[in-house]
Protein backbone atom coordinates (compact mmCIF):
# COMPACT_ATOMS: atom_id res chain seq x y z
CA UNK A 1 20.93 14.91 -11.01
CA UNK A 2 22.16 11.83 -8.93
CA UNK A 3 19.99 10.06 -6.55
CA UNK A 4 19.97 11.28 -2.69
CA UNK A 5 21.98 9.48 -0.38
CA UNK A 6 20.02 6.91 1.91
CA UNK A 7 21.21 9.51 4.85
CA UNK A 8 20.04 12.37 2.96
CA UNK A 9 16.73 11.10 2.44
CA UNK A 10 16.04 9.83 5.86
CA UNK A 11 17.05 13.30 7.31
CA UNK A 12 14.44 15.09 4.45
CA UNK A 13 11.72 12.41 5.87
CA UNK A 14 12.77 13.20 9.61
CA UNK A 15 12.20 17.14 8.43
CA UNK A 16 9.41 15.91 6.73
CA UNK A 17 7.49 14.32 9.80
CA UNK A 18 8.42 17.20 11.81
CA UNK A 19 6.33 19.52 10.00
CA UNK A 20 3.73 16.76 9.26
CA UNK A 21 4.18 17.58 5.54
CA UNK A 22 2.18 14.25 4.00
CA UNK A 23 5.07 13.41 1.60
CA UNK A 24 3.35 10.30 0.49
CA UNK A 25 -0.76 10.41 -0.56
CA UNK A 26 -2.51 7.15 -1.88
CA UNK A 27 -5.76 8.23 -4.09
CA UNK A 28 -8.38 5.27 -4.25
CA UNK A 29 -9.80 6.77 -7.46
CA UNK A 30 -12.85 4.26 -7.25
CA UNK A 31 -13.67 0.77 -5.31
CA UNK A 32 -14.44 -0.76 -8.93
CA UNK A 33 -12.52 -4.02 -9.26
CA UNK A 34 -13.16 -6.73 -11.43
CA UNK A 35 -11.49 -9.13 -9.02
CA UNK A 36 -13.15 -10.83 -5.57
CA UNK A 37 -9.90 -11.52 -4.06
CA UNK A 38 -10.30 -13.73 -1.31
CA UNK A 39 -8.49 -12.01 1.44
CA UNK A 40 -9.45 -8.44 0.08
CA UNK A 41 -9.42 -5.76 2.61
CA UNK A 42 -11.68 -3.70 0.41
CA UNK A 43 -15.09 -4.89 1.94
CA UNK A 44 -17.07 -3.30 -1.48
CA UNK A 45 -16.46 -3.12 -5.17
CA UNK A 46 -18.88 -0.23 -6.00
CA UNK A 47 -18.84 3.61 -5.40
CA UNK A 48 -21.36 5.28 -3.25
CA UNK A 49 -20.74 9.08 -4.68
CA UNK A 50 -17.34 8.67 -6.45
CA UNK A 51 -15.24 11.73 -6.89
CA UNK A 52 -15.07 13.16 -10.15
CA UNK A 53 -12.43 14.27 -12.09
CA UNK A 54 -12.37 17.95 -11.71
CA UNK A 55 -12.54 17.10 -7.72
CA UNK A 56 -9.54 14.58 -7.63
CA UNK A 57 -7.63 17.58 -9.68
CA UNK A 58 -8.40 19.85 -6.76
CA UNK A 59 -7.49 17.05 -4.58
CA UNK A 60 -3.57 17.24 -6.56
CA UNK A 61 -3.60 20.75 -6.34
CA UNK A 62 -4.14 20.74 -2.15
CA UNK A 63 -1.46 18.13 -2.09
CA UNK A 64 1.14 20.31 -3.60
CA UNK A 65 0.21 23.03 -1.56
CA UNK A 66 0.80 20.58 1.55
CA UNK A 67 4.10 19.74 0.05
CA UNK A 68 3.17 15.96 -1.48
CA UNK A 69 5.89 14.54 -3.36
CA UNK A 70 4.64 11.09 -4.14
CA UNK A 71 1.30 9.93 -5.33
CA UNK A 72 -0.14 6.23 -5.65
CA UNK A 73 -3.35 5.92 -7.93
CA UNK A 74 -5.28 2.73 -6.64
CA UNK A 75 -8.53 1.38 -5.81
CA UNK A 76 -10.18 -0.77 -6.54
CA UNK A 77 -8.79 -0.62 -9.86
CA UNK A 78 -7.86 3.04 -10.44
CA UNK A 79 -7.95 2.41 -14.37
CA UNK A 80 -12.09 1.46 -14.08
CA UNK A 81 -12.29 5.31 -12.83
CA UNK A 82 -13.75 6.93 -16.14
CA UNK A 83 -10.93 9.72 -16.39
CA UNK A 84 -8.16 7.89 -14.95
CA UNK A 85 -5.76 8.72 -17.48
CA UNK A 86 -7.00 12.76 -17.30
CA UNK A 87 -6.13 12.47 -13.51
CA UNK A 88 -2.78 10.40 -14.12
CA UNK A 89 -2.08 13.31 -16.65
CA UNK A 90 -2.74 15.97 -13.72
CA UNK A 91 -0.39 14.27 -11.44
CA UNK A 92 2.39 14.23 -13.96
CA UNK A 93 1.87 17.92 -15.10
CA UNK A 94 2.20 18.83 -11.34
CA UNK A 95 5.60 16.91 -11.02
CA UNK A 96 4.38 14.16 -8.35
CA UNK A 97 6.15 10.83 -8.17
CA UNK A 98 3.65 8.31 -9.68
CA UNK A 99 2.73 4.80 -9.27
CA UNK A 100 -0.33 3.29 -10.67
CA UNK A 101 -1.69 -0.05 -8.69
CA UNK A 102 -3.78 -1.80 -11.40
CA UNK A 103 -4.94 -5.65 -11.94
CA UNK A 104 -4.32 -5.47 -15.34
CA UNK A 105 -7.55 -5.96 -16.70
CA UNK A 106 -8.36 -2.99 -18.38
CA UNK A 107 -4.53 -2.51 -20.00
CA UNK A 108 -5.11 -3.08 -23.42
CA UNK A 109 -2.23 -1.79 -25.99
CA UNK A 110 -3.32 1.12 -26.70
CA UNK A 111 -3.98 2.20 -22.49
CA UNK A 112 -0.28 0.22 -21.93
CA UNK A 113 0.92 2.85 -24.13
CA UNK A 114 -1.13 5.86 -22.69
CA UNK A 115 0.79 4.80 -18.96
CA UNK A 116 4.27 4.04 -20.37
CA UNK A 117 3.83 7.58 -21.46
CA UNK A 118 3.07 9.39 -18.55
CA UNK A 119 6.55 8.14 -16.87
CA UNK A 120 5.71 6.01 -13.84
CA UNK A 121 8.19 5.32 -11.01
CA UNK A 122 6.12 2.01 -11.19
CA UNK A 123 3.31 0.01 -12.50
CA UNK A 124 2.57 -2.28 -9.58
CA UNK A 125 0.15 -5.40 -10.45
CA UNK A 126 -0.83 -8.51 -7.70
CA UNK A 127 0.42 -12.08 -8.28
CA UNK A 128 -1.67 -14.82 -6.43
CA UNK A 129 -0.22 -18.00 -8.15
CA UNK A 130 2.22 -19.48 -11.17
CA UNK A 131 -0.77 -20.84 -13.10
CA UNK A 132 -4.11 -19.63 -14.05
CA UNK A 133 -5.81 -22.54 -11.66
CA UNK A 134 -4.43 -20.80 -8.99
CA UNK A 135 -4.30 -17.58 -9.27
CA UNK A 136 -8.07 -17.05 -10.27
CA UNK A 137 -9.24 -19.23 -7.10
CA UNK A 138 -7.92 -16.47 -5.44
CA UNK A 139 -9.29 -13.89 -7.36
CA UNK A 140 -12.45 -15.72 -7.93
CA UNK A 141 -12.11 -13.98 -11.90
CA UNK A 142 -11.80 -16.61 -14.31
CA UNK A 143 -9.07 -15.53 -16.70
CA UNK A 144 -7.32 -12.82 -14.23
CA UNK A 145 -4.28 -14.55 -14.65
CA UNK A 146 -4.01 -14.37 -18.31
CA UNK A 147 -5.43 -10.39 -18.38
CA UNK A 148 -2.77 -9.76 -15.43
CA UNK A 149 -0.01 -11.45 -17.71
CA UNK A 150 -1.23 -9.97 -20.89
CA UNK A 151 -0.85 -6.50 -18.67
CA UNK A 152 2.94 -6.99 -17.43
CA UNK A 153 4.12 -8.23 -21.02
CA UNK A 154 2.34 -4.62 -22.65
CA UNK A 155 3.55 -2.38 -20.15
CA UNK A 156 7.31 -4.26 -19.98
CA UNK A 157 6.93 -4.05 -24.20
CA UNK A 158 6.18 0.18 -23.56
CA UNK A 159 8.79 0.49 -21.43
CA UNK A 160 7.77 0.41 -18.50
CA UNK A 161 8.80 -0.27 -14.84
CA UNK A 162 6.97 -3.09 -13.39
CA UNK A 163 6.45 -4.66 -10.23
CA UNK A 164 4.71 -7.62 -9.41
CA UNK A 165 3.31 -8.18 -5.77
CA UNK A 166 2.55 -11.39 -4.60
CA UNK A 167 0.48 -11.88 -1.01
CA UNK A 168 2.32 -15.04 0.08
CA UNK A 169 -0.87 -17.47 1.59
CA UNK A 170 -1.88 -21.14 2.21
CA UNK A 171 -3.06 -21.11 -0.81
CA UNK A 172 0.03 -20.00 -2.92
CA UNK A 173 2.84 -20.46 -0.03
CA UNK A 174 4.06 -24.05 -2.57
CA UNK A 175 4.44 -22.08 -5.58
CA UNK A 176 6.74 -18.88 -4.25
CA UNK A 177 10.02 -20.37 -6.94
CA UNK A 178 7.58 -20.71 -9.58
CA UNK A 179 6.55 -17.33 -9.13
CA UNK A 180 9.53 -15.82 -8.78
CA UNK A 181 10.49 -17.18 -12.05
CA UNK A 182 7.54 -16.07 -13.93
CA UNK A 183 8.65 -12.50 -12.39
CA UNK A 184 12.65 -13.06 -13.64
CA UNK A 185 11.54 -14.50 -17.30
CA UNK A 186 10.13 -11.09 -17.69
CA UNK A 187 12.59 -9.29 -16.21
CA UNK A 188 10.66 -7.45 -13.36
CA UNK A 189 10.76 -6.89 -9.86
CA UNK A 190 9.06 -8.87 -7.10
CA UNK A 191 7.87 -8.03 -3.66
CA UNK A 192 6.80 -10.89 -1.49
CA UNK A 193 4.72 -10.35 1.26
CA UNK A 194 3.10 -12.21 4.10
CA UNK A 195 0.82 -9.86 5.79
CA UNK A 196 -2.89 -9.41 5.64
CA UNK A 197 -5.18 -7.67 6.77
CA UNK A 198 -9.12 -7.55 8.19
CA UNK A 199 -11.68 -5.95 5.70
CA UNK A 200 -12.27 -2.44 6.13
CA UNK A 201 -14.95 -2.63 8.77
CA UNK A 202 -13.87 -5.55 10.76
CA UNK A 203 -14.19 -8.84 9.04
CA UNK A 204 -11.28 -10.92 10.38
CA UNK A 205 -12.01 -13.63 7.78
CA UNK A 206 -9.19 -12.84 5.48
CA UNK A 207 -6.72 -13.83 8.34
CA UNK A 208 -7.95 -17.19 7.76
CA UNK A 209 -5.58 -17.38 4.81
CA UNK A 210 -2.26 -16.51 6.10
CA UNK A 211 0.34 -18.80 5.04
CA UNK A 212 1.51 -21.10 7.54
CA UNK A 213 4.49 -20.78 9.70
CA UNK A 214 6.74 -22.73 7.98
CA UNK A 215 5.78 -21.05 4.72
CA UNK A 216 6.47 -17.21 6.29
CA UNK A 217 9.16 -18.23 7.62
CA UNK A 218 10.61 -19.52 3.84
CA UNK A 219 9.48 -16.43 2.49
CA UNK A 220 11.26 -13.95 5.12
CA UNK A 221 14.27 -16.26 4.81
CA UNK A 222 14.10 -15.55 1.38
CA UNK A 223 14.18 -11.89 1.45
CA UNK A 224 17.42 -12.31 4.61
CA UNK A 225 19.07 -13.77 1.82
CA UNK A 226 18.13 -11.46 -0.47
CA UNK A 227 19.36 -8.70 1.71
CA UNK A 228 15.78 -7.27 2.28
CA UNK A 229 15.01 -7.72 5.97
CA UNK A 230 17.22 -5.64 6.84
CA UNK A 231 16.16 -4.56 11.38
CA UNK A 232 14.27 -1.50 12.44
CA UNK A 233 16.28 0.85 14.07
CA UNK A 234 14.50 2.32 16.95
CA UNK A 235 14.87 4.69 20.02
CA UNK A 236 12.66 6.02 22.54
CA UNK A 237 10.55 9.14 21.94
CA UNK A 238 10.35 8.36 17.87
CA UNK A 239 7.61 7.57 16.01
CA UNK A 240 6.91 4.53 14.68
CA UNK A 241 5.99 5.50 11.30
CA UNK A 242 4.54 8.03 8.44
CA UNK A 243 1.09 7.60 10.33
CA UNK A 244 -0.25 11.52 10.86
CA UNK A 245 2.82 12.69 9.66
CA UNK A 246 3.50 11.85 6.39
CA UNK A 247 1.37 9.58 4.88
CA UNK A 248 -1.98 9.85 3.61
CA UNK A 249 -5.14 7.94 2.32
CA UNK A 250 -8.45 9.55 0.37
CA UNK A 251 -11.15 7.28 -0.63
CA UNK A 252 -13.05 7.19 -4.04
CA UNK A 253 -15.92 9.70 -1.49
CA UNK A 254 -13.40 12.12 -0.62
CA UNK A 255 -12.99 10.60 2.63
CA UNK A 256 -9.00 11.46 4.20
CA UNK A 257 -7.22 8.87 6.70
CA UNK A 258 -4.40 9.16 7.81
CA UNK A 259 -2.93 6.29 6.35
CA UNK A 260 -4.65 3.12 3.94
CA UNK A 261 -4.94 0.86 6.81
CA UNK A 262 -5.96 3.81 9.40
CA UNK A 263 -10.27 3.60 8.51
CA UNK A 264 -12.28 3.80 11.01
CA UNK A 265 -12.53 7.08 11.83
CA UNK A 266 -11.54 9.77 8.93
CA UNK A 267 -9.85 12.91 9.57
CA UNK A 268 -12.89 14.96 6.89
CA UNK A 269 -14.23 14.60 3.90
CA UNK A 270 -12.62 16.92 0.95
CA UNK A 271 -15.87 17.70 0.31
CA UNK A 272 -17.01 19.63 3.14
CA UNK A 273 -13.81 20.99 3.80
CA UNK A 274 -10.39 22.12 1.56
CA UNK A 275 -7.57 19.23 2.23
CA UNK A 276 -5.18 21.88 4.32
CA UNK A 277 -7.61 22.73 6.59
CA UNK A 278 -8.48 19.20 7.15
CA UNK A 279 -4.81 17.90 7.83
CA UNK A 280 -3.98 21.15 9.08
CA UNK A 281 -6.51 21.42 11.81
CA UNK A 282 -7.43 17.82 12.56
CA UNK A 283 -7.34 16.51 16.56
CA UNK A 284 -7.20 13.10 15.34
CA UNK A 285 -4.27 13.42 12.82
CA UNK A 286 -2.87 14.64 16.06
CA UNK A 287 -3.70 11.94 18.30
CA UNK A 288 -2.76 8.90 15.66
CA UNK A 289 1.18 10.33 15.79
CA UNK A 290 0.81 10.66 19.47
CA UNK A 291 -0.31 6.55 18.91
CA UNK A 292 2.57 6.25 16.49
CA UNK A 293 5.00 7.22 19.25
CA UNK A 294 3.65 5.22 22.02
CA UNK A 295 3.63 1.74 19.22
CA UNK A 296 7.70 2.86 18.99
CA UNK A 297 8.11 3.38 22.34
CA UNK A 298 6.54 -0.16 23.46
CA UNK A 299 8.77 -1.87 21.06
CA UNK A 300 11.70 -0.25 22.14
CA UNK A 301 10.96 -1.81 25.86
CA UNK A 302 9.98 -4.72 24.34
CA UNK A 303 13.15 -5.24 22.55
CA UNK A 304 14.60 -7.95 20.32
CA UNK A 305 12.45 -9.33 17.75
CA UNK A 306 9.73 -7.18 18.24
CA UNK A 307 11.77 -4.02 18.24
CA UNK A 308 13.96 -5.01 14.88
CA UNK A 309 10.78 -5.67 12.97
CA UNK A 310 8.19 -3.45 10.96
CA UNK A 311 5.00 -2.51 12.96
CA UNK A 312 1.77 -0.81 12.07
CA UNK A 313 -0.35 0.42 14.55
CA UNK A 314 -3.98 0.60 12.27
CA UNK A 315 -3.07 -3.29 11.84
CA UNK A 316 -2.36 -4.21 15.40
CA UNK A 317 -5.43 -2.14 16.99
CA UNK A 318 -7.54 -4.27 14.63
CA UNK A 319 -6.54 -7.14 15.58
CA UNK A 320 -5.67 -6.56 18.87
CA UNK A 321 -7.93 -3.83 20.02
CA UNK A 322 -4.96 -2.08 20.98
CA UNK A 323 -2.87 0.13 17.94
CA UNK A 324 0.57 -0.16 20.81
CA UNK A 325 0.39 -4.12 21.30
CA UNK A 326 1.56 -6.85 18.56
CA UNK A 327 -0.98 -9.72 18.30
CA UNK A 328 0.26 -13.22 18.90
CA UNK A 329 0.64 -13.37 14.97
CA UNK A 330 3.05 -10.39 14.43
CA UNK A 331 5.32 -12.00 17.56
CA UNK A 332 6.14 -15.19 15.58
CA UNK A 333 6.37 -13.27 12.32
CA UNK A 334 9.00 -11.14 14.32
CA UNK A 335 10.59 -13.96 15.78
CA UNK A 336 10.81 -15.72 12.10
CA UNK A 337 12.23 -12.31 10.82
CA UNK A 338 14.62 -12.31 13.66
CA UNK A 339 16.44 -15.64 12.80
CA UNK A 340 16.33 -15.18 8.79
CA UNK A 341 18.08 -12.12 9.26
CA UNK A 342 20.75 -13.66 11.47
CA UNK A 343 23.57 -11.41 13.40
CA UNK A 344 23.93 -8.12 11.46
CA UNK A 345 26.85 -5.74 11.77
């Protein structure tokens, strides 16, 4: 069967938000991690009343019934969860489109094996330097970097697909070539990114570590040249993305948002009511797309760079106060977008 058209698919997705069918869910199986990134937006590394097994397996059997086509296993490290692999399993039986998010630590042979086998659309591990010096004083782990290479080389060996991430910041923003180059030697893809976030809860502090302006804007001329940047097309009345409509968080305590970055108010807890009713029936799913619409609609006025660049609302009400207004930050990260791009046809 050949691949939808990019037409195709944005029309299913437009159908898709319509209906506010969550086509996308991310699953934080568990807040265990044996990493302390610095700029972590996780603001704990321990589960309170983790879901079990049998309850994330309901979980995947609500999600079909909403009409979920793509799941993301994450945490925390997903893998630390003690029946990861029996709720990876699940997820394939039920025909969802997996990716795993993992650090690496915990893929040995034998569990690089067990996720090669269960067919991934991707394995997705975090980058924070080209050396072990630096990419552990990010993670504050001594030895991360080698257990995160160790991981990619297994999982490329088992065939497969792999994607490194890297969080570009002042502390790596020197070493984005050498990087990249640990990425190609290995043959897999990498995502560059210069956003961050505040820690669930409020702490601004990780903000402290975005790169610097002349390092964001090498990276987003980077991915101009790599044909990656490509603008937002927007017009009025739209929404400005998946959030309440087809995108979808649950915590490691059966907490549901509406998206990752959405968290300070959940839309119900799986465990006091079934996942349909909760997306189904919730006022605040409701009033987040209403939010989504008005964030499109001020960029729209706003217009060029604002308008031609990605947006998310959960991002720009915590740093703002306001989910419809860009901070000072996201302008000049616009702005930078704007010119690596240059005039497109």
């Amino acid at each position: 069967m050949s691949a939808p058209s990019t037409s195709r698919l944005t029309a299913a997705l437009d159908r898709a938000a319509a209906s506010a069918q969550p086509v996308s869910a991310l699953l934080e199986l568990t807040y265990a991690c044996s990493w302390r990134c610095v700029f972590c937006y996780n603001a704990r590394h321990h589960d309170v009343a983790r879901l079990s097994g049998d309850e994330w397996i309901g979980v995947l059997d609500d999600l079909r019934d909403l009409g979920t086509l793509w799941i993301t296993l994450t945490g925390g490290d997903p893998i630390a969860h003690p029946e990861f692999l029996r709720i990876a399993e699940a997820a394939r039986d039920r025909a969802f489109g997996l990716r795993v998010f993992t650090n690496g630590a915990l893929v040995d042979r034998a569990m690089a094996r067990e996720i090669a086998g269960l067919g991934p659309l991707s394995v997705e591990l975090s980058i924070h330097g080209a050396t072990g010096d630096e990419h552990d004083r990010v993670t504050r782990s001594a030895g991360s970097f080698g257990e995160m290479t160790r991981a990619v080389d297994l999982l490329v060996e088992n065939g497969a697909r792999v994607v490194l991430k890297a969080v570009v910041t002042r502390l790596n923003e020197g070493s984005v070539d050498d990087i990249a180059a640990f990425a190609a030697r290995r043959g897999v893809e990498l995502r560059l990114d210069v956003t961050l976030s505040p820690r669930d809860g409020g702490d601004k502090s990780p903000l402290g570590y975005r790169a610097s302006a002349e390092g964001a804007e090498r990276v987003l001329s980077r991915l101009g040249a790599a044909g990656e940047l490509r603008a937002v097309r927007r017009s009025p009345g739209e929404t400005n993305c998946g959030l309440g409509q087809t995108t979808m968080a649950i915590d490691p305590e059966g907490n549901v948002y509406p998206c990752v970055q959405w968290r300070e108010e959940a839309l119900g807890n799986i465990r006091e009511r079934r996942l349909g009713e909760i997306w189904r029936r919730s006022p605040l799913r409701e009033h987040v797309t209403r939010i989504s619409r008005a964030a499109n609609d001020f960029l729209v006025e706003a217009g060029a760079p604002l308008s031609g660049f990605r947006f998310c609302p959960a991002l720009a009400r915590q740093e703002t106060g306001d989910p419809t207004r860009a901070s000072s930050a996201h302008l000049e990260l616009a702005r930078a977008a704007a010119r690596a791009r240059g005039p497109e046809l």
